[in-house]
mmCIF file of C-alpha atoms in Angstrom:
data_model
loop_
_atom_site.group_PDB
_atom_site.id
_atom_site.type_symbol
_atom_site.label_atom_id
_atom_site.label_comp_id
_atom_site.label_asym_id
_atom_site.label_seq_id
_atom_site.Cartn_x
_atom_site.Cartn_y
_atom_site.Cartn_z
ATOM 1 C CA UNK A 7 -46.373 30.817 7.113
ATOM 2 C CA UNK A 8 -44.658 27.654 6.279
ATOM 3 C CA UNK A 9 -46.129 24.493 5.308
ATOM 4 C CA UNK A 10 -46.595 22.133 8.121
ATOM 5 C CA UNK A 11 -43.862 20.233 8.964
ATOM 6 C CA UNK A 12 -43.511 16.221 8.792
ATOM 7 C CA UNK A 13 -44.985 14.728 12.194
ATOM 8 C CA UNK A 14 -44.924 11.491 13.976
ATOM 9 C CA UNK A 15 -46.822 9.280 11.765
ATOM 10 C CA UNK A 16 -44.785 10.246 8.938
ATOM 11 C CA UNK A 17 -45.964 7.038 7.022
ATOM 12 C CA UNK A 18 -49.265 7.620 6.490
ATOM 13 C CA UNK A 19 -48.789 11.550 5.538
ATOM 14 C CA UNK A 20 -46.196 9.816 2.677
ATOM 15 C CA UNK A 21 -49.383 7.837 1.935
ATOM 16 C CA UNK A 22 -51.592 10.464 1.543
ATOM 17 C CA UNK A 23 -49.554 12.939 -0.218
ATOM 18 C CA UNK A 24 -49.181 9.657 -2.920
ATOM 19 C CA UNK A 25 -52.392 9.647 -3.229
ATOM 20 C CA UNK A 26 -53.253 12.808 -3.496
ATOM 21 C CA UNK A 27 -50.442 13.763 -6.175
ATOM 22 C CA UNK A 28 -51.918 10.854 -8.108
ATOM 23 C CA UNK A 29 -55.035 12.278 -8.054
ATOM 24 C CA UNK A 30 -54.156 16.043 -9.463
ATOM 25 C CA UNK A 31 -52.181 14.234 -11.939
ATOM 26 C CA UNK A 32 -55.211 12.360 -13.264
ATOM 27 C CA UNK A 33 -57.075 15.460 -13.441
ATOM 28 C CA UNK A 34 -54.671 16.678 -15.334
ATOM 29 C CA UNK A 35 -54.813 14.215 -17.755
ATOM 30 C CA UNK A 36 -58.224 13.785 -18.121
ATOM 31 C CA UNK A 37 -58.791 17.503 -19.929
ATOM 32 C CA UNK A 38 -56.120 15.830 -22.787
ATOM 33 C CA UNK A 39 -58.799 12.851 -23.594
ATOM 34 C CA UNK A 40 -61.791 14.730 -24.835
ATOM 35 C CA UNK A 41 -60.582 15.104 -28.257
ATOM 36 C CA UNK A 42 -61.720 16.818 -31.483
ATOM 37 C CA UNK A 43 -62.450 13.001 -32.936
ATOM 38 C CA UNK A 44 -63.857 11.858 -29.818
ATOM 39 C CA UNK A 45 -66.037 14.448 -29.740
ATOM 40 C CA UNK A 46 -66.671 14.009 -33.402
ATOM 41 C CA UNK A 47 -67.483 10.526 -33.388
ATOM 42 C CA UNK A 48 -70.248 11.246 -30.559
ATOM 43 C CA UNK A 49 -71.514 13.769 -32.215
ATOM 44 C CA UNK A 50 -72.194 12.311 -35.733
ATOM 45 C CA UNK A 51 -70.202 15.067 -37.460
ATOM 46 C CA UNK A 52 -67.005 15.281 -39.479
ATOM 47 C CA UNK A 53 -63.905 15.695 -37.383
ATOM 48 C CA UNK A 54 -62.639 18.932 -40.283
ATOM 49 C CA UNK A 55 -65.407 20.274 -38.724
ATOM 50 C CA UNK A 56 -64.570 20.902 -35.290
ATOM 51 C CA UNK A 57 -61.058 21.578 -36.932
ATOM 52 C CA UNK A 58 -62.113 23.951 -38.731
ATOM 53 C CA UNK A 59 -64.244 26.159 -36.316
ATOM 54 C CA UNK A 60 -61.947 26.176 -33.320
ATOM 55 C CA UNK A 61 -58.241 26.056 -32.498
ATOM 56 C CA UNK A 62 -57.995 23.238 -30.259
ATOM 57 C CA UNK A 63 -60.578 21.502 -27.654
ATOM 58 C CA UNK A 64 -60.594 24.403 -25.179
ATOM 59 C CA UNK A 65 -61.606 27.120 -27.254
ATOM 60 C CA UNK A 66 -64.435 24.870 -28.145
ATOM 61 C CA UNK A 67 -65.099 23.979 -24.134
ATOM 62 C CA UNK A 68 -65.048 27.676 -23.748
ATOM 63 C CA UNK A 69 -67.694 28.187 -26.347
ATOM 64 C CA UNK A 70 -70.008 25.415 -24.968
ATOM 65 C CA UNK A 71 -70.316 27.214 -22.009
ATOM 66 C CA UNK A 72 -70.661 30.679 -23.522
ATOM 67 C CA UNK A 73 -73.220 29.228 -25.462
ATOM 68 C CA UNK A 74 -74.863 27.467 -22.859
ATOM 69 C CA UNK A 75 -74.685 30.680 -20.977
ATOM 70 C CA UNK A 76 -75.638 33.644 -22.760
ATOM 71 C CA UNK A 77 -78.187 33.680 -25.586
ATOM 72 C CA UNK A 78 -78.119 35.486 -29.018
ATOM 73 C CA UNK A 79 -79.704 38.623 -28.863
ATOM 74 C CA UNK A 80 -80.225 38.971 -24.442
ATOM 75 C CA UNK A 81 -80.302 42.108 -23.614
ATOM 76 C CA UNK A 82 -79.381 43.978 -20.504
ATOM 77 C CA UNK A 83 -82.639 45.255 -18.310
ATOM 78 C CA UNK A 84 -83.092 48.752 -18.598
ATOM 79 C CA UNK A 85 -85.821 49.666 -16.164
ATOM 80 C CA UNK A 86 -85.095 53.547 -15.252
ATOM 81 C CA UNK A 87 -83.387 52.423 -11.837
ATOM 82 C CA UNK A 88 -79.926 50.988 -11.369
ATOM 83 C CA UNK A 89 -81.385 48.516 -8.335
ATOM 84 C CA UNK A 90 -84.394 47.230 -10.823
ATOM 85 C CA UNK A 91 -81.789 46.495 -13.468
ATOM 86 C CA UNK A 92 -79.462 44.969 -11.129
ATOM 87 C CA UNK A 93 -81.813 43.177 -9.292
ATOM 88 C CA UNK A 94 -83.268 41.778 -13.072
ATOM 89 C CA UNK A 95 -80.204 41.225 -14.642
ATOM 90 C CA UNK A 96 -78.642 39.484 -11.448
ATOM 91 C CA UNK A 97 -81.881 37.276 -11.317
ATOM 92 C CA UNK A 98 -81.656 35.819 -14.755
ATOM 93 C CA UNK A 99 -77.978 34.964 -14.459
ATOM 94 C CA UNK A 100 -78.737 33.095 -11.665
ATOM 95 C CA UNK A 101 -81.454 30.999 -13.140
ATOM 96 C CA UNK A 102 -79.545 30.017 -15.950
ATOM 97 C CA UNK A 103 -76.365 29.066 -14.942
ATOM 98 C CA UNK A 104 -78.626 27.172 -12.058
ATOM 99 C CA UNK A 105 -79.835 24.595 -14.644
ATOM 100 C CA UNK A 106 -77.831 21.455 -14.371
ATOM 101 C CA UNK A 107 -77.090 21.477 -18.138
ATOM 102 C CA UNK A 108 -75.746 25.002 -17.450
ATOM 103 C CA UNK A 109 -73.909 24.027 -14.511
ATOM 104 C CA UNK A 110 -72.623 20.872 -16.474
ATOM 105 C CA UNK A 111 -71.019 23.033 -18.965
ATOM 106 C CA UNK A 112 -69.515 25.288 -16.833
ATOM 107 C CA UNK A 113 -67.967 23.303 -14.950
ATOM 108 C CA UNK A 114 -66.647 21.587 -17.869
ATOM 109 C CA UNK A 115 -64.962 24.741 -18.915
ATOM 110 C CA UNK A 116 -63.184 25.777 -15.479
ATOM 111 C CA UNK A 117 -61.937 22.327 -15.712
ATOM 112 C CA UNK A 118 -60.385 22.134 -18.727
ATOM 113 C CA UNK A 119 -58.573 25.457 -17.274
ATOM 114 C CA UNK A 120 -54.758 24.982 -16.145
ATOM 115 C CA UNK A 121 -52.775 28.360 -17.211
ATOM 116 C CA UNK A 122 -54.151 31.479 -16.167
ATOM 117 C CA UNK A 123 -56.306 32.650 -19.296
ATOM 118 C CA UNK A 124 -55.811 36.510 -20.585
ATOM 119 C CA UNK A 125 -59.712 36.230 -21.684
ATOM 120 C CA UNK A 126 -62.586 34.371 -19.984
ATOM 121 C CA UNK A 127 -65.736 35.212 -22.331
ATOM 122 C CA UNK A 128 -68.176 35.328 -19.526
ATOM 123 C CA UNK A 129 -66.544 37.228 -17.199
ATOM 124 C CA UNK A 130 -66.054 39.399 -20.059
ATOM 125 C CA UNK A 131 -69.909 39.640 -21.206
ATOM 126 C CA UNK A 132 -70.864 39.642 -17.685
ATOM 127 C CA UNK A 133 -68.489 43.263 -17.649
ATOM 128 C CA UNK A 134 -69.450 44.305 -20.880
ATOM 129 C CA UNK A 135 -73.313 44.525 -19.350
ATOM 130 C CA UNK A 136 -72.227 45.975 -16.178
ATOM 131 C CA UNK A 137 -70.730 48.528 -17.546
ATOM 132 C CA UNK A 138 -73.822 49.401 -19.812
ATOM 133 C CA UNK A 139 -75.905 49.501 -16.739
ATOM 134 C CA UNK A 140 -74.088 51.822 -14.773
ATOM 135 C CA UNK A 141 -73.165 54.310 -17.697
ATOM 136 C CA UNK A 142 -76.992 54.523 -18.225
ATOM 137 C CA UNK A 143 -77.756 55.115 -14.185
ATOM 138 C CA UNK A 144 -74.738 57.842 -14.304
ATOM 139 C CA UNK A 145 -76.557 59.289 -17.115
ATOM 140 C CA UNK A 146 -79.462 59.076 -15.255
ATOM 141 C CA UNK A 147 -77.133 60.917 -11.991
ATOM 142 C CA UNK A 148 -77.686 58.089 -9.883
ATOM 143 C CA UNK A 149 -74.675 56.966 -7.529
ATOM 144 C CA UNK A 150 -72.976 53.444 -8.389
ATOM 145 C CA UNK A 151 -70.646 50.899 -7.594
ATOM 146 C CA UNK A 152 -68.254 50.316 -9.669
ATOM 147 C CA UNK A 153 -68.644 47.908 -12.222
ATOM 148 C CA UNK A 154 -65.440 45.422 -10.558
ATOM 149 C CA UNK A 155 -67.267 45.840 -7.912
ATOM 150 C CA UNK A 156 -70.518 44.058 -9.768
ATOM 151 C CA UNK A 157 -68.436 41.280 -11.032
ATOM 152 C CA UNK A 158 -66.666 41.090 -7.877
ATOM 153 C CA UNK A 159 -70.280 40.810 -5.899
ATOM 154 C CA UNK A 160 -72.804 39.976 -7.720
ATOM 155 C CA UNK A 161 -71.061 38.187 -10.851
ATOM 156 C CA UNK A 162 -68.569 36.193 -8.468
ATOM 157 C CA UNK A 163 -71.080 34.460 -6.023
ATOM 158 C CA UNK A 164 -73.231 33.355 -8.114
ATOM 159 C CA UNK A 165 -70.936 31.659 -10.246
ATOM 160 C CA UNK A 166 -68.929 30.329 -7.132
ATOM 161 C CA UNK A 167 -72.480 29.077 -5.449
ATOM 162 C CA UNK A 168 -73.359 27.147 -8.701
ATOM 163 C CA UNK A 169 -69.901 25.645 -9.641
ATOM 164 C CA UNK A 170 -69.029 24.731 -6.437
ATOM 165 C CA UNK A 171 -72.719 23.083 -6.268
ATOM 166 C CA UNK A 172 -74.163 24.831 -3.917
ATOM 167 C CA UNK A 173 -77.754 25.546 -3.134
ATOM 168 C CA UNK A 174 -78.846 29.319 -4.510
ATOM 169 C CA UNK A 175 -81.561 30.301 -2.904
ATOM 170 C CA UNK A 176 -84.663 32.542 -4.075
ATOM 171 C CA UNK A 177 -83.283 35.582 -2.606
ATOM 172 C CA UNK A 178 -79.924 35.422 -3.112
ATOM 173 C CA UNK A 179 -79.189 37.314 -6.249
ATOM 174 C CA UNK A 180 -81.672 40.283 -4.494
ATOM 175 C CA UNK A 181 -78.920 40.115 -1.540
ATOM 176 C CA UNK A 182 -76.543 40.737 -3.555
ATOM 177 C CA UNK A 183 -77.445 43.690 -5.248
ATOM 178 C CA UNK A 184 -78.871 45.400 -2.103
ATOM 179 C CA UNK A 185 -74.910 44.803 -0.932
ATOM 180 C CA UNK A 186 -73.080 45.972 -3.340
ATOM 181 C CA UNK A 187 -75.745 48.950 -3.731
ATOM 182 C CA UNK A 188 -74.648 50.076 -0.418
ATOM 183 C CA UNK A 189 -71.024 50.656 -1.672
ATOM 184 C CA UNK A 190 -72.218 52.823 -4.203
ATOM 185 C CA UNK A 191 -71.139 56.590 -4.199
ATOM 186 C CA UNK B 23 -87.588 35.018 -21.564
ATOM 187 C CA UNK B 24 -87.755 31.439 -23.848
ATOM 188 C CA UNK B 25 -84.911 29.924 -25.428
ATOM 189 C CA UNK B 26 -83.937 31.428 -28.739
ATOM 190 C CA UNK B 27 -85.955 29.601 -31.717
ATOM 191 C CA UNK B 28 -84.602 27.928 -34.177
ATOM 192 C CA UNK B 29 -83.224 30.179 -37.669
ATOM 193 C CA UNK B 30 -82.636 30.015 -40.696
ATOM 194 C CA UNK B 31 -79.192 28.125 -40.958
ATOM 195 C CA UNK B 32 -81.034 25.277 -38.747
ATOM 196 C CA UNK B 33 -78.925 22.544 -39.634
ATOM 197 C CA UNK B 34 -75.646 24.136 -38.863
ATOM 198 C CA UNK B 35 -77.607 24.934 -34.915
ATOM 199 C CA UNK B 36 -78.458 20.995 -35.007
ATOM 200 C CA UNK B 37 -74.708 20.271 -35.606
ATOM 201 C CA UNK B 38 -73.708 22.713 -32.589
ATOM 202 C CA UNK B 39 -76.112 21.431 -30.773
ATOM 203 C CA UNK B 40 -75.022 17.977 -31.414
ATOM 204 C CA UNK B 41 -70.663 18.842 -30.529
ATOM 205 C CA UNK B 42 -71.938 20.650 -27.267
ATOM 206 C CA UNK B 43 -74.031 17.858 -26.014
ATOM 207 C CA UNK B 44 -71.208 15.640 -27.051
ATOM 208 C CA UNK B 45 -68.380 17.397 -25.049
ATOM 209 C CA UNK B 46 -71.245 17.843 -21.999
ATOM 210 C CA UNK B 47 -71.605 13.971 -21.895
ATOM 211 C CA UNK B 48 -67.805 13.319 -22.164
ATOM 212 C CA UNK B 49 -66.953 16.195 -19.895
ATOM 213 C CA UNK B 50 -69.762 13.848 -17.685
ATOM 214 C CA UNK B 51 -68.324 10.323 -18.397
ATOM 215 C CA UNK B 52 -64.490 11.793 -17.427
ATOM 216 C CA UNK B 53 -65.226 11.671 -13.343
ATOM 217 C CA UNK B 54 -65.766 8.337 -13.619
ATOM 218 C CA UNK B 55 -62.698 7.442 -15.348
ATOM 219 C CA UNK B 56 -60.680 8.202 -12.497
ATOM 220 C CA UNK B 57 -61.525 5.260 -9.867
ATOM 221 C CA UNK B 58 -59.450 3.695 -6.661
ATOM 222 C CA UNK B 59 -57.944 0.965 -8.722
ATOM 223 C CA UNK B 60 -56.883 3.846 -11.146
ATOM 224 C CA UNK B 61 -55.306 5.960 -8.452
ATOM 225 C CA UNK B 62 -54.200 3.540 -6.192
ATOM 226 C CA UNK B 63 -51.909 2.211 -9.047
ATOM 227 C CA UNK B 64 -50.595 5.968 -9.731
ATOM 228 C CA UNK B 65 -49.965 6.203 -6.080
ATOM 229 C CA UNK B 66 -48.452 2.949 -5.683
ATOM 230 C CA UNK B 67 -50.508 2.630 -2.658
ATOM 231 C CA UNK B 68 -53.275 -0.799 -2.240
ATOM 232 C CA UNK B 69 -56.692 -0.015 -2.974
ATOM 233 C CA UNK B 70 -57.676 -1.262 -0.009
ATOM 234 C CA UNK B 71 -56.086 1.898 1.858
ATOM 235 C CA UNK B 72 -58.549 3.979 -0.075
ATOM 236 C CA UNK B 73 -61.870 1.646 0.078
ATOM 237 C CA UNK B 74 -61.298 2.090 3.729
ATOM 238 C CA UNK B 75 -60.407 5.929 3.939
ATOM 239 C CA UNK B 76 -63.006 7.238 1.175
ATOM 240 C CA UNK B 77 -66.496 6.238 0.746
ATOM 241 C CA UNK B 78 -66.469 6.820 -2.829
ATOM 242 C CA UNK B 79 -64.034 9.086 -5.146
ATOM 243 C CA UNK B 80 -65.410 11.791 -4.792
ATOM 244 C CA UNK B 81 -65.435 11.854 -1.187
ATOM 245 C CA UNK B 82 -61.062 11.279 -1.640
ATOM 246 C CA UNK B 83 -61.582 14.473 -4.387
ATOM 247 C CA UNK B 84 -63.049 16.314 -1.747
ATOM 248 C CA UNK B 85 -60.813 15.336 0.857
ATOM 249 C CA UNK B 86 -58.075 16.449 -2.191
ATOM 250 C CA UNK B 87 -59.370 20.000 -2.340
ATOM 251 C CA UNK B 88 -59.388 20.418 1.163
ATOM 252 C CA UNK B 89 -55.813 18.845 2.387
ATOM 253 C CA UNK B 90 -54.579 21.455 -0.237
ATOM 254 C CA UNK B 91 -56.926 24.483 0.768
ATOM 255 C CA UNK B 92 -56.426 24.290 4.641
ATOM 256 C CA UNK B 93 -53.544 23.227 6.904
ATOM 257 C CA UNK B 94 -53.787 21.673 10.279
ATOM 258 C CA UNK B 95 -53.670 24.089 13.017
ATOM 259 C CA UNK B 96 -54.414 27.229 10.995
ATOM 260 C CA UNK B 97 -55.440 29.912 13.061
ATOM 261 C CA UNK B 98 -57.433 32.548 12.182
ATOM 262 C CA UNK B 99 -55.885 36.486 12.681
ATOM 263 C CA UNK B 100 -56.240 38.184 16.309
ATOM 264 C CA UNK B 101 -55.596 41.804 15.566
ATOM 265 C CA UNK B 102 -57.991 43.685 17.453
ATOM 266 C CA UNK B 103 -59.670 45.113 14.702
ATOM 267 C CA UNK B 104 -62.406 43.298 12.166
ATOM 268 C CA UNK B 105 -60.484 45.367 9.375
ATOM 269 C CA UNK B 106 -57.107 43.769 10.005
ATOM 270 C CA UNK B 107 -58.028 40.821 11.099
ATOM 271 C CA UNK B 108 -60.142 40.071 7.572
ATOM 272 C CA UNK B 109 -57.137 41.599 5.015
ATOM 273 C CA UNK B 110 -54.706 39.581 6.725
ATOM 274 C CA UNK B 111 -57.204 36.690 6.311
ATOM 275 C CA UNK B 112 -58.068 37.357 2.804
ATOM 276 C CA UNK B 113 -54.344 37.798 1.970
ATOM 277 C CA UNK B 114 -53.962 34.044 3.366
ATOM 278 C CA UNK B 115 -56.326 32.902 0.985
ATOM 279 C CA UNK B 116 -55.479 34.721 -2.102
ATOM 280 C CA UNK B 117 -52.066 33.584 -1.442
ATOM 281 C CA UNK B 118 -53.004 29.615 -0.915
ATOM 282 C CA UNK B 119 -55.577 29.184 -3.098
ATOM 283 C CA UNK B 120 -53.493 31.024 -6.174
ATOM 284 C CA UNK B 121 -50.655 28.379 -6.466
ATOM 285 C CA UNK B 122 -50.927 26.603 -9.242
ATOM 286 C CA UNK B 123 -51.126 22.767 -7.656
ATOM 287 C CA UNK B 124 -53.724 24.362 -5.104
ATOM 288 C CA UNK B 125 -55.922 25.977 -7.761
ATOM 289 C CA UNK B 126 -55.660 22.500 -9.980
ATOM 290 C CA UNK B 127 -56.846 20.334 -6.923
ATOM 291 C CA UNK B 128 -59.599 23.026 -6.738
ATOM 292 C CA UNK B 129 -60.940 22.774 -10.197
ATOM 293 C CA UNK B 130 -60.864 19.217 -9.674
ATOM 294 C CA UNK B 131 -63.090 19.053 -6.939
ATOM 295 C CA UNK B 132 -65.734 20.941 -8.735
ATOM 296 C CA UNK B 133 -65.405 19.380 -12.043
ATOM 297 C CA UNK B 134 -66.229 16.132 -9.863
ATOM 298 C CA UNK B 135 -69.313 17.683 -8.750
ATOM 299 C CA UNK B 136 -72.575 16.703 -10.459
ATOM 300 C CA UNK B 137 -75.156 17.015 -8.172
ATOM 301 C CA UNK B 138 -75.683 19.945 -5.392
ATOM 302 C CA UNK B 139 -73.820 19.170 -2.151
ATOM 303 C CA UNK B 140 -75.640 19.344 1.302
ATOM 304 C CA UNK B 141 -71.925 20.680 2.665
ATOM 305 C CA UNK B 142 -68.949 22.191 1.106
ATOM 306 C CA UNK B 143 -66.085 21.181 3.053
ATOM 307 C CA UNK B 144 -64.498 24.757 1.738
ATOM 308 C CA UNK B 145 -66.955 26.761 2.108
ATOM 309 C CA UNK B 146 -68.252 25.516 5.949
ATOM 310 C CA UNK B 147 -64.522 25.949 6.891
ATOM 311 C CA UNK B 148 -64.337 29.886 5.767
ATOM 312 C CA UNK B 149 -67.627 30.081 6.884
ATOM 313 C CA UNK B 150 -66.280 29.036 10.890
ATOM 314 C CA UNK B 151 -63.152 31.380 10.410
ATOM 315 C CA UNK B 152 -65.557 34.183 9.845
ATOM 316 C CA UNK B 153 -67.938 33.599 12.559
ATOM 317 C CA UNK B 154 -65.064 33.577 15.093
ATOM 318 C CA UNK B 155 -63.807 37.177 13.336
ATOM 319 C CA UNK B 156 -67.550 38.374 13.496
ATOM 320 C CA UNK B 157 -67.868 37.366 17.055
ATOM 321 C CA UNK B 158 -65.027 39.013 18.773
ATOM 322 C CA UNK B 159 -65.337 42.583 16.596
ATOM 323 C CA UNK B 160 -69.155 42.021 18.019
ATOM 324 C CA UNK B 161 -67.296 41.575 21.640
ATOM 325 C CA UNK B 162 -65.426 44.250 21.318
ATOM 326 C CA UNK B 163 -68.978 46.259 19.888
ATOM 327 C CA UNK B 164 -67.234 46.666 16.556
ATOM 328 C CA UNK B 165 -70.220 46.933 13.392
ATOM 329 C CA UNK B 166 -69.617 43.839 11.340
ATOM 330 C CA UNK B 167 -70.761 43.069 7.899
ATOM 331 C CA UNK B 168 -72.552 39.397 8.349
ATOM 332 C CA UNK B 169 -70.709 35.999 8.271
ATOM 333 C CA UNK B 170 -72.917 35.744 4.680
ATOM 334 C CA UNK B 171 -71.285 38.874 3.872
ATOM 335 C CA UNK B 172 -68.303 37.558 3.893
ATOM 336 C CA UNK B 173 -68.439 34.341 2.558
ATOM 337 C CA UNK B 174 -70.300 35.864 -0.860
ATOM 338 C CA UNK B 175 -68.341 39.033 -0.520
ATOM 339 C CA UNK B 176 -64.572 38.381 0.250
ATOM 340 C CA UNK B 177 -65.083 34.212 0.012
ATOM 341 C CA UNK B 178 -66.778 33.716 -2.981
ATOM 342 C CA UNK B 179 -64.449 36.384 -5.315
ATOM 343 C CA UNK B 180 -61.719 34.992 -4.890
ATOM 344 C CA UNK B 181 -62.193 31.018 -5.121
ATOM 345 C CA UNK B 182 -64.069 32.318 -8.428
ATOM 346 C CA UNK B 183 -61.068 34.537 -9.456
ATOM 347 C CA UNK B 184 -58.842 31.370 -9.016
ATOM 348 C CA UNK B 185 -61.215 28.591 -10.414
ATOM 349 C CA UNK B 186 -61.835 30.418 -13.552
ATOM 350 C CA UNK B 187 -58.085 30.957 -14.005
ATOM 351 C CA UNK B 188 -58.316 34.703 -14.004
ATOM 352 C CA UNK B 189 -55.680 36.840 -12.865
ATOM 353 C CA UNK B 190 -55.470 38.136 -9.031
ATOM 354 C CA UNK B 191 -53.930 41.595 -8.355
ATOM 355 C CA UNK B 192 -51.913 42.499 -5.148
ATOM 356 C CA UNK B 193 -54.767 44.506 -4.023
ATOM 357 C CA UNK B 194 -57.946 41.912 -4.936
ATOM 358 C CA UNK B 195 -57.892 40.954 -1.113
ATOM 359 C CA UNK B 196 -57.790 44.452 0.021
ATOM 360 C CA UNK B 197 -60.234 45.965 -1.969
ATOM 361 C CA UNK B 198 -62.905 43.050 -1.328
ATOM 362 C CA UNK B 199 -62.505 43.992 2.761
ATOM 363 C CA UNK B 200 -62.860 47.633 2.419
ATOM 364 C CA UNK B 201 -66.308 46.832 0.219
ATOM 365 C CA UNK B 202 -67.233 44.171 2.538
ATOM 366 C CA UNK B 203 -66.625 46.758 5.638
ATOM 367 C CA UNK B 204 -69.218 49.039 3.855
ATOM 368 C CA UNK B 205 -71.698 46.828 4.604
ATOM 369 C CA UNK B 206 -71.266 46.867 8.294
ATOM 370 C CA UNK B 207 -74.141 48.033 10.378
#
């Protein structure tokens, strides 16, 4: 499927694409300004600090949301029944990364994204319990999904609902476990 | 579940605290860096073309996101089947979303998001494509999963797959319509 071609009204298209290249250059370079001593200087610390903990500024983006995100010491539900833990687990995700501050951050961090990253720290966690989960409801003989398919449906939307600021509502993370529950075998 | 107290080694939490709130208000400050005069000068357009187009920048950010996401007269698959019609759909959107200008206008449209959005230009889009799938599988008395269903099922994975700079396989589509399609009733 090619691109669409030039129409009548070439002009304004020329215009547009202008502007628009101007644009995704700017967000480009906006990711280069936050800097270790701009950050520093706002936050009342010694530059050799941030220097000295983290390799440039987005390891240390990355770790701002990881630490807005996950806390020291959560652990993963484990109420006897894969849809309990699911539906616990999927419930507190979603009302923390649903705090603006939480939302803030993460956003931060996808922005500050260009290349395709080998590691993303939450997505990793987010696996890490998943996989805990189901190993203990396999013990336990019940039928699962798999756990790509928990990232890919439960993890996934509620990440994409709150970065792309959209309203989450009450149910939502139950609606997602009760789907991907039904692909379980 | 409260927020962690403070520990022993309190002062070096106040000092993280202090770099993460600092790269949350500069990550905060950077939308509004980027304003008409700004871009109109990159573009080497007047800034009067944009005060009239765009209500405000983020309007033109939005308007960014979705000149890159969608193209005019993009039709949505006619196979005859629900199954076919949503891989070859999916497929489209992997594929459009995943190149690398496409997924940078993306992140930049969230990034500019602060507060929750009444509509997602995006999302309402895939969210029309899939009704008109939905409706003629339910014509031809096809089950269907729900429009919902799709959009946090097949939608949401991979815009969040592409926005967090992960990786998408061949088969990411594919396998999110054959776990979608076990949700049809």
């Amino acid at each position: 499927m090619p691109d669409r071609p030039s129409r009548p009204g070439g002009r304004s298209n020329r215009v547009l694409t202008a502007i628009y290249t101007a644009v995704g250059e700017l967000v480009g370079q906006r990711a280069d300004k936050i800097s270790f001593p701009v950050i520093a200087e706002r936050a009342g610390v010694n530059p050799t600090t941030l220097y000295r903990r983290w390799a440039d500024v987005n390891a240390l983006l990355e770790d701002v949301a990881v630490a807005a995100l996950t806390r020291d010491g959560e652990s993963v539900p484990d109420t006897g029944s894969l849809e309990r833990d699911l539906t616990e687990w999927a419930n507190i995700i979603a009302r923390d990364i649903n705090r603006p501050e939480r939302a803030r951050y993460l956003r931060a961090m996808v922005a500050a994204r260009v290349d395709l990253v080998a590691n993303c720290a939450i997505t990793d966690a987010r696996r890490e319990q998943a996989a805990e989960m189901v190993r203990r409801a396999n013990e336990r003989g019940e039928k699962t999904p798999t756990v790509a398919q928990i990232l890919d449906h439960i993890v996934a939307p509620l990440y994409y609902t709150v970065v792309f600021a959209l309203p989450l509502d009450d149910d939502h993370a139950g609606r997602l476990v009760r789907d991907v529950l039904a692909m379980a075998r």
